[in-house]
Structures are given as C-alpha cells and as structure tokens.
PDB file of C-alpha atoms in Angstrom:
ATOM      1  CA  MET A   1      46.386  37.661  -7.806  1.00 50.00           C
ATOM      2  CA  THR A   2      43.738  40.317  -7.050  1.00 56.00           C
ATOM      3  CA  PRO A   3      41.478  39.288  -4.121  1.00 70.00           C
ATOM      4  CA  ALA A   4      38.209  37.942  -5.494  1.00 72.00           C
ATOM      5  CA  SER A   5      34.801  39.044  -4.292  1.00 82.00           C
ATOM      6  CA  PRO A   6      32.532  36.410  -2.679  1.00 81.00           C
ATOM      7  CA  GLN A   7      30.509  36.134  -5.896  1.00 85.00           C
ATOM      8  CA  GLU A   8      33.651  35.762  -8.016  1.00 83.00           C
ATOM      9  CA  ARG A   9      34.945  33.041  -5.703  1.00 87.00           C
ATOM     10  CA  ARG A  10      31.657  31.158  -5.934  1.00 90.00           C
ATOM     11  CA  LEU A  11      31.765  31.381  -9.708  1.00 92.00           C
ATOM     12  CA  ALA A  12      35.433  30.356  -9.674  1.00 90.00           C
ATOM     13  CA  TYR A  13      34.676  27.222  -7.641  1.00 91.00           C
ATOM     14  CA  ALA A  14      31.818  26.416 -10.010  1.00 93.00           C
ATOM     15  CA  ALA A  15      34.234  26.898 -12.933  1.00 92.00           C
ATOM     16  CA  TRP A  16      36.738  24.562 -11.262  1.00 90.00           C
ATOM     17  CA  VAL A  17      34.065  21.879 -10.864  1.00 92.00           C
ATOM     18  CA  ALA A  18      33.216  22.375 -14.531  1.00 93.00           C
ATOM     19  CA  VAL A  19      36.887  21.856 -15.462  1.00 90.00           C
ATOM     20  CA  CYS A  20      37.023  18.619 -13.467  1.00 89.00           C
ATOM     21  CA  VAL A  21      33.865  17.287 -15.102  1.00 92.00           C
ATOM     22  CA  ILE A  22      34.440  18.552 -18.658  1.00 94.00           C
ATOM     23  CA  TRP A  23      38.060  17.475 -18.968  1.00 90.00           C
ATOM     24  CA  GLY A  24      37.266  14.194 -17.243  1.00 90.00           C
ATOM     25  CA  THR A  25      34.661  13.426 -19.911  1.00 94.00           C
ATOM     26  CA  THR A  26      36.787  14.208 -22.977  1.00 94.00           C
ATOM     27  CA  TYR A  27      38.368  10.741 -22.923  1.00 94.00           C
ATOM     28  CA  LEU A  28      34.898   9.206 -23.164  1.00 94.00           C
ATOM     29  CA  GLY A  29      34.006  11.664 -25.937  1.00 95.00           C
ATOM     30  CA  ILE A  30      37.076  10.644 -27.938  1.00 96.00           C
ATOM     31  CA  ARG A  31      36.305   6.952 -27.520  1.00 95.00           C
ATOM     32  CA  VAL A  32      32.711   7.415 -28.693  1.00 96.00           C
ATOM     33  CA  SER A  33      33.710   9.626 -31.646  1.00 96.00           C
ATOM     34  CA  LEU A  34      36.117   6.937 -32.847  1.00 96.00           C
ATOM     35  CA  GLU A  35      33.185   4.567 -33.354  1.00 95.00           C
ATOM     36  CA  SER A  36      32.659   6.108 -36.802  1.00 96.00           C
ATOM     37  CA  MET A  37      35.400   8.726 -37.246  1.00 97.00           C
ATOM     38  CA  PRO A  38      39.001   7.854 -38.222  1.00 97.00           C
ATOM     39  CA  PRO A  39      41.488   9.086 -35.591  1.00 96.00           C
ATOM     40  CA  ALA A  40      43.452  11.793 -37.432  1.00 96.00           C
ATOM     41  CA  LEU A  41      40.370  13.322 -39.054  1.00 96.00           C
ATOM     42  CA  MET A  42      38.443  13.209 -35.784  1.00 96.00           C
ATOM     43  CA  GLY A  43      41.138  15.135 -33.950  1.00 95.00           C
ATOM     44  CA  GLY A  44      41.795  17.454 -36.868  1.00 96.00           C
ATOM     45  CA  LEU A  45      38.180  18.398 -37.473  1.00 96.00           C
ATOM     46  CA  ARG A  46      37.615  18.850 -33.734  1.00 96.00           C
ATOM     47  CA  TRP A  47      40.459  21.317 -33.224  1.00 95.00           C
ATOM     48  CA  THR A  48      39.869  23.144 -36.510  1.00 96.00           C
ATOM     49  CA  LEU A  49      36.229  23.738 -35.575  1.00 95.00           C
ATOM     50  CA  ALA A  50      37.156  24.802 -32.040  1.00 94.00           C
ATOM     51  CA  GLY A  51      39.903  27.113 -33.297  1.00 95.00           C
ATOM     52  CA  ALA A  52      37.636  28.722 -35.890  1.00 96.00           C
ATOM     53  CA  LEU A  53      34.909  29.374 -33.321  1.00 94.00           C
ATOM     54  CA  LEU A  54      37.399  30.817 -30.828  1.00 93.00           C
ATOM     55  CA  ALA A  55      39.037  33.025 -33.491  1.00 94.00           C
ATOM     56  CA  ALA A  56      35.623  34.326 -34.554  1.00 94.00           C
ATOM     57  CA  TYR A  57      34.869  35.162 -30.914  1.00 91.00           C
ATOM     58  CA  VAL A  58      38.152  37.072 -30.571  1.00 91.00           C
ATOM     59  CA  VAL A  59      37.441  39.088 -33.727  1.00 93.00           C
ATOM     60  CA  ALA A  60      33.866  39.774 -32.612  1.00 93.00           C
ATOM     61  CA  ARG A  61      35.261  41.269 -29.406  1.00 90.00           C
ATOM     62  CA  GLY A  62      37.390  43.627 -31.460  1.00 90.00           C
ATOM     63  CA  GLU A  63      40.673  42.056 -30.324  1.00 88.00           C
ATOM     64  CA  ARG A  64      43.677  41.292 -32.495  1.00 88.00           C
ATOM     65  CA  LEU A  65      44.734  37.852 -33.638  1.00 90.00           C
ATOM     66  CA  PRO A  66      48.474  36.991 -33.633  1.00 90.00           C
ATOM     67  CA  PRO A  67      50.419  38.623 -36.511  1.00 89.00           C
ATOM     68  CA  PRO A  68      52.172  36.552 -39.227  1.00 90.00           C
ATOM     69  CA  SER A  69      55.500  36.995 -37.442  1.00 87.00           C
ATOM     70  CA  ARG A  70      54.174  34.694 -34.698  1.00 87.00           C
ATOM     71  CA  TRP A  71      52.704  32.004 -36.936  1.00 90.00           C
ATOM     72  CA  GLY A  72      55.891  29.911 -37.106  1.00 91.00           C
ATOM     73  CA  SER A  73      56.095  29.309 -33.364  1.00 89.00           C
ATOM     74  CA  ILE A  74      52.322  28.854 -33.156  1.00 91.00           C
ATOM     75  CA  VAL A  75      52.422  26.117 -35.811  1.00 93.00           C
ATOM     76  CA  LEU A  76      55.251  24.395 -33.927  1.00 93.00           C
ATOM     77  CA  LEU A  77      53.263  24.518 -30.696  1.00 90.00           C
ATOM     78  CA  GLY A  78      50.170  23.277 -32.505  1.00 92.00           C
ATOM     79  CA  PHE A  79      52.159  20.297 -33.796  1.00 95.00           C
ATOM     80  CA  LEU A  80      53.704  19.435 -30.418  1.00 92.00           C
ATOM     81  CA  LEU A  81      50.697  20.077 -28.172  1.00 89.00           C
ATOM     82  CA  LEU A  82      47.870  18.912 -30.421  1.00 92.00           C
ATOM     83  CA  GLY A  83      49.386  16.977 -33.324  1.00 93.00           C
ATOM     84  CA  LEU A  84      51.537  14.812 -31.060  1.00 93.00           C
ATOM     85  CA  GLY A  85      49.900  15.479 -27.682  1.00 91.00           C
ATOM     86  CA  ASN A  86      46.223  15.096 -28.464  1.00 92.00           C
ATOM     87  CA  GLY A  87      46.849  13.022 -31.598  1.00 94.00           C
ATOM     88  CA  GLY A  88      48.661  10.362 -29.576  1.00 94.00           C
ATOM     89  CA  VAL A  89      45.717  10.109 -27.189  1.00 94.00           C
ATOM     90  CA  VAL A  90      43.245   9.750 -30.053  1.00 95.00           C
ATOM     91  CA  PHE A  91      45.248   6.990 -31.743  1.00 95.00           C
ATOM     92  CA  ALA A  92      45.745   5.176 -28.432  1.00 94.00           C
ATOM     93  CA  GLU A  93      42.036   5.148 -27.622  1.00 94.00           C
ATOM     94  CA  GLN A  94      41.430   2.948 -30.654  1.00 93.00           C
ATOM     95  CA  TRP A  95      42.851   0.101 -28.567  1.00 91.00           C
ATOM     96  CA  ILE A  96      43.022   1.287 -24.948  1.00 89.00           C
ATOM     97  CA  PRO A  97      40.001   1.932 -22.688  1.00 88.00           C
ATOM     98  CA  SER A  98      39.308   5.651 -22.201  1.00 89.00           C
ATOM     99  CA  GLY A  99      39.740   5.527 -18.425  1.00 85.00           C
ATOM    100  CA  LEU A 100      43.061   3.744 -18.688  1.00 85.00           C
ATOM    101  CA  ALA A 101      44.224   6.270 -21.283  1.00 88.00           C
ATOM    102  CA  ALA A 102      43.469   9.062 -18.804  1.00 86.00           C
ATOM    103  CA  VAL A 103      45.573   7.308 -16.163  1.00 82.00           C
ATOM    104  CA  LEU A 104      48.530   6.838 -18.516  1.00 83.00           C
ATOM    105  CA  VAL A 105      48.386  10.481 -19.565  1.00 84.00           C
ATOM    106  CA  GLY A 106      49.260  11.124 -15.923  1.00 75.00           C
ATOM    107  CA  THR A 107      52.893  10.429 -16.839  1.00 75.00           C
ATOM    108  CA  SER A 108      53.124  13.871 -18.490  1.00 77.00           C
ATOM    109  CA  PRO A 109      54.815  15.452 -15.434  1.00 73.00           C
ATOM    110  CA  PHE A 110      57.529  12.777 -15.625  1.00 75.00           C
ATOM    111  CA  TRP A 111      58.283  13.696 -19.210  1.00 80.00           C
ATOM    112  CA  MET A 112      58.186  17.393 -18.295  1.00 77.00           C
ATOM    113  CA  SER A 113      60.788  16.879 -15.563  1.00 75.00           C
ATOM    114  CA  SER A 114      63.026  14.889 -17.915  1.00 79.00           C
ATOM    115  CA  VAL A 115      62.748  17.394 -20.767  1.00 81.00           C
ATOM    116  CA  GLU A 116      63.460  20.320 -18.454  1.00 76.00           C
ATOM    117  CA  ALA A 117      66.542  18.545 -17.086  1.00 76.00           C
ATOM    118  CA  CYS A 118      67.961  18.227 -20.616  1.00 79.00           C
ATOM    119  CA  LEU A 119      67.483  21.872 -21.606  1.00 75.00           C
ATOM    120  CA  PRO A 120      69.763  24.828 -20.804  1.00 74.00           C
ATOM    121  CA  GLY A 121      68.517  26.595 -17.699  1.00 69.00           C
ATOM    122  CA  GLY A 122      66.137  23.754 -16.876  1.00 66.00           C
ATOM    123  CA  GLU A 123      65.715  22.287 -13.427  1.00 68.00           C
ATOM    124  CA  ARG A 124      68.184  19.476 -12.760  1.00 73.00           C
ATOM    125  CA  LEU A 125      66.884  16.070 -11.766  1.00 71.00           C
ATOM    126  CA  ARG A 126      67.314  15.574  -8.036  1.00 76.00           C
ATOM    127  CA  LEU A 127      67.148  12.263  -6.205  1.00 78.00           C
ATOM    128  CA  PRO A 128      63.530  12.684  -4.969  1.00 76.00           C
ATOM    129  CA  VAL A 129      62.403  13.419  -8.531  1.00 73.00           C
ATOM    130  CA  VAL A 130      64.269  10.384  -9.882  1.00 79.00           C
ATOM    131  CA  VAL A 131      62.577   8.209  -7.253  1.00 81.00           C
ATOM    132  CA  SER A 132      59.226   9.690  -8.274  1.00 77.00           C
ATOM    133  CA  LEU A 133      59.901   8.871 -11.921  1.00 76.00           C
ATOM    134  CA  ILE A 134      60.789   5.279 -11.053  1.00 83.00           C
ATOM    135  CA  ILE A 135      57.620   4.843  -8.990  1.00 83.00           C
ATOM    136  CA  GLY A 136      55.412   6.332 -11.703  1.00 77.00           C
ATOM    137  CA  PHE A 137      56.866   4.352 -14.575  1.00 77.00           C
ATOM    138  CA  SER A 138      56.721   1.181 -12.497  1.00 82.00           C
ATOM    139  CA  GLY A 139      52.951   1.633 -12.740  1.00 79.00           C
ATOM    140  CA  ILE A 140      53.208   1.404 -16.524  1.00 76.00           C
ATOM    141  CA  LEU A 141      55.402  -1.683 -16.177  1.00 77.00           C
ATOM    142  CA  VAL A 142      52.798  -3.338 -13.945  1.00 79.00           C
ATOM    143  CA  LEU A 143      50.193  -2.534 -16.554  1.00 71.00           C
ATOM    144  CA  VAL A 144      51.989  -3.846 -19.639  1.00 71.00           C
ATOM    145  CA  TRP A 145      54.067  -6.693 -18.186  1.00 71.00           C
ATOM    146  CA  PRO A 146      51.485  -9.431 -18.922  1.00 67.00           C
ATOM    147  CA  GLU A 147      51.171  -8.105 -22.488  1.00 60.00           C
ATOM    148  CA  LEU A 148      54.883  -8.328 -23.325  1.00 58.00           C
ATOM    149  CA  THR A 149      54.570 -11.796 -24.839  1.00 55.00           C
ATOM    150  CA  PHE A 150      53.295 -10.261 -28.111  1.00 53.00           C
ATOM    151  CA  GLY A 151      51.122 -13.321 -28.468  1.00 53.00           C
ATOM    152  CA  THR A 152      48.146 -11.760 -30.280  1.00 54.00           C
ATOM    153  CA  SER A 153      47.254  -8.882 -32.544  1.00 55.00           C
ATOM    154  CA  GLY A 154      45.227  -7.375 -29.699  1.00 63.00           C
ATOM    155  CA  THR A 155      48.288  -7.445 -27.455  1.00 77.00           C
ATOM    156  CA  ARG A 156      50.389  -5.636 -30.054  1.00 81.00           C
ATOM    157  CA  GLN A 157      47.679  -3.010 -30.450  1.00 86.00           C
ATOM    158  CA  PHE A 158      47.477  -2.511 -26.686  1.00 85.00           C
ATOM    159  CA  LEU A 159      51.240  -1.957 -26.493  1.00 87.00           C
ATOM    160  CA  ALA A 160      51.060   0.374 -29.498  1.00 89.00           C
ATOM    161  CA  GLY A 161      48.451   2.378 -27.593  1.00 91.00           C
ATOM    162  CA  VAL A 162      50.673   2.616 -24.512  1.00 89.00           C
ATOM    163  CA  ILE A 163      53.562   3.821 -26.676  1.00 91.00           C
ATOM    164  CA  ALA A 164      51.289   6.348 -28.422  1.00 94.00           C
ATOM    165  CA  LEU A 165      50.264   7.783 -25.052  1.00 92.00           C
ATOM    166  CA  GLN A 166      53.901   8.197 -24.025  1.00 90.00           C
ATOM    167  CA  ILE A 167      54.657   9.937 -27.334  1.00 93.00           C
ATOM    168  CA  ALA A 168      51.648  12.170 -26.620  1.00 92.00           C
ATOM    169  CA  SER A 169      52.995  12.995 -23.162  1.00 88.00           C
ATOM    170  CA  LEU A 170      56.471  13.697 -24.562  1.00 90.00           C
ATOM    171  CA  GLY A 171      55.026  15.959 -27.256  1.00 90.00           C
ATOM    172  CA  TRP A 172      53.071  17.906 -24.652  1.00 87.00           C
ATOM    173  CA  ALA A 173      56.178  18.232 -22.452  1.00 85.00           C
ATOM    174  CA  LEU A 174      58.297  19.496 -25.374  1.00 88.00           C
ATOM    175  CA  GLY A 175      55.602  21.980 -26.363  1.00 85.00           C
ATOM    176  CA  SER A 176      55.201  23.212 -22.808  1.00 79.00           C
ATOM    177  CA  SER A 177      58.952  23.681 -22.382  1.00 80.00           C
ATOM    178  CA  TYR A 178      59.127  25.595 -25.673  1.00 81.00           C
ATOM    179  CA  SER A 179      56.238  27.778 -24.537  1.00 77.00           C
ATOM    180  CA  ARG A 180      57.976  28.528 -21.244  1.00 71.00           C
ATOM    181  CA  ARG A 181      60.974  29.920 -23.110  1.00 71.00           C
ATOM    182  CA  HIS A 182      59.049  31.985 -25.641  1.00 67.00           C
ATOM    183  CA  THR A 183      56.722  34.070 -23.526  1.00 53.00           C
ATOM    184  CA  ARG A 184      54.860  36.684 -25.546  1.00 58.00           C
ATOM    185  CA  ALA A 185      52.320  39.366 -24.741  1.00 57.00           C
ATOM    186  CA  ASP A 186      49.921  38.153 -27.429  1.00 64.00           C
ATOM    187  CA  ASN A 187      46.191  37.939 -26.870  1.00 72.00           C
ATOM    188  CA  VAL A 188      45.704  34.687 -24.937  1.00 79.00           C
ATOM    189  CA  LEU A 189      42.505  33.598 -26.678  1.00 84.00           C
ATOM    190  CA  GLY A 190      43.814  34.574 -30.105  1.00 88.00           C
ATOM    191  CA  THR A 191      47.033  32.595 -29.635  1.00 88.00           C
ATOM    192  CA  THR A 192      45.081  29.600 -28.375  1.00 88.00           C
ATOM    193  CA  ALA A 193      42.704  29.791 -31.349  1.00 92.00           C
ATOM    194  CA  TYR A 194      45.609  29.766 -33.816  1.00 93.00           C
ATOM    195  CA  GLN A 195      47.262  26.862 -31.989  1.00 92.00           C
ATOM    196  CA  MET A 196      44.011  24.911 -32.302  1.00 93.00           C
ATOM    197  CA  LEU A 197      43.745  25.764 -36.003  1.00 96.00           C
ATOM    198  CA  ALA A 198      47.376  24.834 -36.671  1.00 95.00           C
ATOM    199  CA  GLY A 199      47.156  21.532 -34.811  1.00 95.00           C
ATOM    200  CA  GLY A 200      43.800  20.725 -36.385  1.00 96.00           C
ATOM    201  CA  LEU A 201      44.937  21.408 -39.950  1.00 97.00           C
ATOM    202  CA  LEU A 202      48.082  19.330 -39.440  1.00 96.00           C
ATOM    203  CA  MET A 203      45.962  16.415 -38.215  1.00 97.00           C
ATOM    204  CA  ILE A 204      43.587  16.791 -41.171  1.00 97.00           C
ATOM    205  CA  LEU A 205      46.622  16.655 -43.473  1.00 97.00           C
ATOM    206  CA  ALA A 206      47.775  13.484 -41.725  1.00 96.00           C
ATOM    207  CA  GLY A 207      44.299  11.976 -42.101  1.00 96.00           C
ATOM    208  CA  THR A 208      44.254  12.864 -45.803  1.00 97.00           C
ATOM    209  CA  VAL A 209      47.637  11.214 -46.366  1.00 97.00           C
ATOM    210  CA  ARG A 210      46.355   8.120 -44.530  1.00 95.00           C
ATOM    211  CA  GLY A 211      43.279   7.998 -46.780  1.00 95.00           C
ATOM    212  CA  GLU A 212      40.850   8.408 -43.882  1.00 96.00           C
ATOM    213  CA  TRP A 213      38.197  10.434 -45.740  1.00 97.00           C
ATOM    214  CA  ALA A 214      36.746   7.277 -47.283  1.00 95.00           C
ATOM    215  CA  ASP A 215      36.071   5.870 -43.803  1.00 95.00           C
ATOM    216  CA  LEU A 216      34.519   9.018 -42.306  1.00 95.00           C
ATOM    217  CA  PHE A 217      30.834   8.961 -41.423  1.00 95.00           C
ATOM    218  CA  PHE A 218      28.632  10.126 -38.553  1.00 95.00           C
ATOM    219  CA  THR A 219      25.992   8.549 -36.385  1.00 96.00           C
ATOM    220  CA  THR A 220      23.839  10.458 -33.939  1.00 96.00           C
ATOM    221  CA  ARG A 221      26.011   9.162 -31.125  1.00 96.00           C
ATOM    222  CA  THR A 222      29.368  10.067 -32.698  1.00 96.00           C
ATOM    223  CA  ALA A 223      28.141  13.442 -33.985  1.00 96.00           C
ATOM    224  CA  THR A 224      26.960  14.353 -30.483  1.00 97.00           C
ATOM    225  CA  ALA A 225      30.289  13.321 -28.975  1.00 96.00           C
ATOM    226  CA  PHE A 226      32.208  15.250 -31.645  1.00 96.00           C
ATOM    227  CA  VAL A 227      30.256  18.484 -31.105  1.00 95.00           C
ATOM    228  CA  TYR A 228      30.694  18.097 -27.339  1.00 96.00           C
ATOM    229  CA  LEU A 229      34.462  17.685 -27.729  1.00 94.00           C
ATOM    230  CA  SER A 230      34.762  20.629 -30.115  1.00 93.00           C
ATOM    231  CA  VAL A 231      32.638  23.156 -28.216  1.00 93.00           C
ATOM    232  CA  ILE A 232      32.371  22.122 -24.572  1.00 94.00           C
ATOM    233  CA  GLY A 233      35.545  20.088 -24.210  1.00 92.00           C
ATOM    234  CA  SER A 234      37.854  22.442 -26.110  1.00 89.00           C
ATOM    235  CA  ILE A 235      36.423  25.954 -25.615  1.00 89.00           C
ATOM    236  CA  GLY A 236      34.182  25.586 -22.557  1.00 90.00           C
ATOM    237  CA  GLY A 237      36.859  23.782 -20.572  1.00 88.00           C
ATOM    238  CA  PHE A 238      39.498  26.360 -21.453  1.00 84.00           C
ATOM    239  CA  VAL A 239      37.283  29.320 -20.519  1.00 84.00           C
ATOM    240  CA  ALA A 240      36.291  27.691 -17.210  1.00 89.00           C
ATOM    241  CA  TYR A 241      39.926  26.889 -16.474  1.00 86.00           C
ATOM    242  CA  THR A 242      41.180  30.420 -17.115  1.00 81.00           C
ATOM    243  CA  TYR A 243      38.430  31.898 -14.930  1.00 86.00           C
ATOM    244  CA  ALA A 244      39.174  29.503 -12.071  1.00 87.00           C
ATOM    245  CA  LEU A 245      42.902  30.188 -12.345  1.00 80.00           C
ATOM    246  CA  ARG A 246      42.276  33.928 -12.213  1.00 82.00           C
ATOM    247  CA  HIS A 247      40.434  33.805  -8.880  1.00 84.00           C
ATOM    248  CA  LEU A 248      41.722  30.675  -7.079  1.00 84.00           C
ATOM    249  CA  PRO A 249      45.195  29.540  -5.975  1.00 80.00           C
ATOM    250  CA  VAL A 250      47.099  27.550  -8.612  1.00 73.00           C
ATOM    251  CA  SER A 251      47.757  24.794  -6.070  1.00 67.00           C
ATOM    252  CA  PHE A 252      44.003  24.267  -5.679  1.00 80.00           C
ATOM    253  CA  VAL A 253      43.147  24.552  -9.365  1.00 81.00           C
ATOM    254  CA  SER A 254      45.826  21.981 -10.230  1.00 73.00           C
ATOM    255  CA  LEU A 255      43.925  19.329  -8.253  1.00 75.00           C
ATOM    256  CA  TYR A 256      41.720  18.842 -11.321  1.00 81.00           C
ATOM    257  CA  ALA A 257      44.556  16.733 -12.752  1.00 75.00           C
ATOM    258  CA  TYR A 258      43.953  14.102 -10.066  1.00 74.00           C
ATOM    259  CA  LEU A 259      40.180  14.055 -10.523  1.00 81.00           C
ATOM    260  CA  ASN A 260      40.100  13.827 -14.329  1.00 83.00           C
ATOM    261  CA  PRO A 261      41.343  10.211 -14.476  1.00 83.00           C
ATOM    262  CA  VAL A 262      38.911   9.165 -11.737  1.00 84.00           C
ATOM    263  CA  ILE A 263      35.997  10.627 -13.696  1.00 89.00           C
ATOM    264  CA  ALA A 264      37.292   9.124 -16.938  1.00 88.00           C
ATOM    265  CA  VAL A 265      37.626   5.645 -15.418  1.00 87.00           C
ATOM    266  CA  ALA A 266      34.161   5.813 -13.825  1.00 88.00           C
ATOM    267  CA  LEU A 267      32.519   6.942 -17.074  1.00 91.00           C
ATOM    268  CA  GLY A 268      34.354   4.324 -19.095  1.00 89.00           C
ATOM    269  CA  VAL A 269      33.163   1.553 -16.780  1.00 87.00           C
ATOM    270  CA  LEU A 270      29.589   2.832 -16.387  1.00 89.00           C
ATOM    271  CA  VAL A 271      28.856   4.076 -19.920  1.00 89.00           C
ATOM    272  CA  LEU A 272      30.982   1.839 -22.145  1.00 88.00           C
ATOM    273  CA  GLY A 273      31.428  -1.167 -19.881  1.00 89.00           C
ATOM    274  CA  GLU A 274      35.226  -0.862 -20.066  1.00 85.00           C
ATOM    275  CA  PRO A 275      37.242  -3.225 -17.863  1.00 82.00           C
ATOM    276  CA  PHE A 276      39.091  -1.962 -14.809  1.00 80.00           C
ATOM    277  CA  THR A 277      40.884  -4.791 -13.055  1.00 81.00           C
ATOM    278  CA  SER A 278      42.838  -4.900  -9.796  1.00 84.00           C
ATOM    279  CA  ARG A 279      46.070  -4.819 -11.818  1.00 80.00           C
ATOM    280  CA  MET A 280      44.936  -1.626 -13.523  1.00 79.00           C
ATOM    281  CA  ALA A 281      44.042  -0.144 -10.134  1.00 84.00           C
ATOM    282  CA  ILE A 282      47.521  -0.925  -8.747  1.00 87.00           C
ATOM    283  CA  ALA A 283      49.140   0.569 -11.854  1.00 82.00           C
ATOM    284  CA  ALA A 284      46.992   3.705 -11.496  1.00 80.00           C
ATOM    285  CA  LEU A 285      47.931   4.105  -7.828  1.00 85.00           C
ATOM    286  CA  LEU A 286      51.634   3.855  -8.684  1.00 84.00           C
ATOM    287  CA  VAL A 287      51.285   6.470 -11.430  1.00 80.00           C
ATOM    288  CA  PHE A 288      49.364   8.803  -9.105  1.00 78.00           C
ATOM    289  CA  ALA A 289      51.935   8.292  -6.323  1.00 82.00           C
ATOM    290  CA  GLY A 290      54.750   9.191  -8.689  1.00 79.00           C
ATOM    291  CA  VAL A 291      52.901  12.281  -9.944  1.00 74.00           C
ATOM    292  CA  ALA A 292      52.174  13.422  -6.382  1.00 76.00           C
ATOM    293  CA  LEU A 293      55.840  13.069  -5.432  1.00 77.00           C
ATOM    294  CA  VAL A 294      56.932  14.994  -8.537  1.00 71.00           C
ATOM    295  CA  ARG A 295      54.528  17.764  -7.600  1.00 67.00           C
ATOM    296  CA  LEU A 296      55.702  17.885  -3.981  1.00 72.00           C
ATOM    297  CA  THR A 297      59.402  17.858  -4.837  1.00 66.00           C
ATOM    298  CA  ALA A 298      58.922  20.413  -7.623  1.00 59.00           C
ATOM    299  CA  GLY A 299      57.155  22.690  -5.170  1.00 54.00           C
ATOM    300  CA  SER A 300      60.281  22.920  -3.020  1.00 52.00           C
ATOM    301  CA  ALA A 301      62.726  23.445  -5.900  1.00 49.00           C
ATOM    302  CA  PRO A 302      63.749  26.657  -7.682  1.00 43.00           C
ATOM    303  CA  ARG A 303      61.365  27.397 -10.536  1.00 42.00           C
ATOM    304  CA  THR A 304      62.130  28.320 -14.121  1.00 39.00           C
ATOM    305  CA  THR A 305      60.313  31.092 -15.931  1.00 38.00           C
ATOM    306  CA  PRO A 306      56.566  30.410 -15.757  1.00 38.00           C
ATOM    307  CA  ALA A 307      54.753  29.441 -18.930  1.00 40.00           C
ATOM    308  CA  PRO A 308      52.498  31.949 -20.652  1.00 40.00           C
ATOM    309  CA  ALA A 309      48.769  31.471 -20.266  1.00 43.00           C
ATOM    310  CA  VAL A 310      48.180  29.781 -23.601  1.00 51.00           C
ATOM    311  CA  LEU A 311      47.101  26.274 -24.491  1.00 56.00           C
ATOM    312  CA  SER A 312      50.186  24.725 -22.892  1.00 50.00           C
ATOM    313  CA  ALA A 313      50.057  26.710 -19.667  1.00 46.00           C
ATOM    314  CA  ARG A 314      48.177  24.390 -17.367  1.00 44.00           C
ATOM    315  CA  PRO A 315      49.202  22.973 -14.000  1.00 44.00           C
ATOM    316  CA  GLU A 316      51.486  19.948 -14.422  1.00 45.00           C
ATOM    317  CA  ALA A 317      51.059  20.061 -18.222  1.00 44.00           C
ATOM    318  CA  ARG A 318      48.525  17.251 -18.136  1.00 52.00           C
ATOM    319  CA  ARG A 319      45.662  18.467 -20.326  1.00 61.00           C
ATOM    320  CA  ILE A 320      46.213  16.711 -23.616  1.00 68.00           C
ATOM    321  CA  ALA A 321      42.783  15.207 -24.313  1.00 78.00           C
TER     322      ALA A 321
END
C-alpha cells in the first residue's frame, strides 16, 4: 500500500467512520422499509436502483463495463451475495429485530471457514477454529433455545428468521469463496454495478412470482429509508469503504465489522423501541467472542488467494445488509 499523505489519512479515517455509521444503519433502514414494502421487491428495487446509478457513473467516467463473457459469473455472484445474502437478511427482519439481525449476521466468518475447508485448496479447519465455531454458534443456541417449543406462530416466525439469516450468511460465504477463485482485472465499480443489477433483478423476479406488487406502497417514512438504503447505504458505503481500504491497514478497517452490530442494536432500541434482553446480550457476546477467535486464528494461518476488490471483497465477509 502506497504511504498516504496526512490529508489522505485524515480523509481515510473519516471514510472509515462513515463506513461504521452507514453500514450500521442499514439494518434499521431495512426494518423501516419493510413497513410498507414487501421483502423481495424492497431488496430488488434497492439493488437495481443502486446498480443503475453506479453503472451510469462508470459510463460517465468513460470507463468500460464488464463484457458479456463475464455476465455469467456476475449473475451467479449477484444471486449468492445479494439474492441469498442480502435477501435472507431482508426476509429475516420481518420477524427479527434489526439489531439482533446484525448480531446474527456476525456468524458469516464461521460459514466462510467451513466453506473454505470443504473446497480444494481451502484452509483446513484447525482445532482453534473449531473451538471458535462452537463458541459462536453456542450464542445462537442461547438465543433460540427458549423458542424451540414451537408454541406460537410468532415463535415459528422468529426461528424462520434465524434460519434465513444463516442461509444469508452461507450464501455470502459461498459467493465470497467463488470470488476468491475467479479473480479478474475488470473495472471494480463496473463489476460491482452489474452484481447489484443482477441481484436486484433476481429479487424483483422472486417478488413478482410471490405476487408482491399488489402489496407495494410507499409512505414518507419508508420512501426515505428506501432512498437512503439505495444511495447512501449501497453506493456511499462502498465508496467510503474502498477509500479507507486504500489508505489504511486492512486490520484496522476490518474493525467496522465489530461496530456495525453495536450501532444497529442501539438504533433499533432507541428509534424503534426494539427489545434487547440480557439473554440477547449474552448471545451477542458469545457470537462476538467466536468471531474474534476466528479472526485471530485465521491471522496466524496460511492464506489462500485474496479476493478481488468487488462486492464480496470485504474483511471477514460480513457486509450483507
């Protein structure tokens, strides 16, 4: 990394703060948008709008968008990272508080470690990593154990939300692993724009099949949240992240992943009055402890080929909201 000037470092730290705040607020934005927008259409329209704006920006700069020969892999990544990854989060937040959803998304590194261990050339699971996985998933067990009686419809929906978040984390891990093994020299912003468009259109298709158009309407509150997610959350956060990563150490930039859930929980409690009990706090601490151990043990292990700097290339593969 080229040494940054004092001004660049100041801007990079400001960009990092912006990443922490912006990506910490997206869970709240999703929850508010769902007040009047069906889940698949909300996610699909958000990413389609963001992708179109980003593609227009790339063209305006005179840069090339990915050629048709790359569209197949881009569509696959759009499905895994956004269709499953972000789509799972959106569906889960119908029934799970936004702050709690952010905490459960913290299991993404566990899925990444497991997926990598199953693939040729991936890093094998070592004992410290296995212990980390057990600690992290014990947090989920603490969270859902009282709900396992399946006594009410609300309980079943809560468990469905937990499962959706784990499917989201698995989808993001699969997409990230695929991206690691298919590094290309494409324009970063152009590839990201097409991934957003692909994922968005797939989610719109899913919403159409589900008959969601009849239930779609906007209020001032949901429209504001939707525009924020599409422009600030999707494009602004990505631009701030790439700038911070260019001028600051990856180990420092990756700390945003620990602050996002804290911000999401605080906003959920303060803005929406979401519950956050002592049991949820214990579960969150166990998840964070497992993630921290995964990060520490991964730091001392041989690394596979680094992921390209596209939508999936973010520290610990945890940005799926």
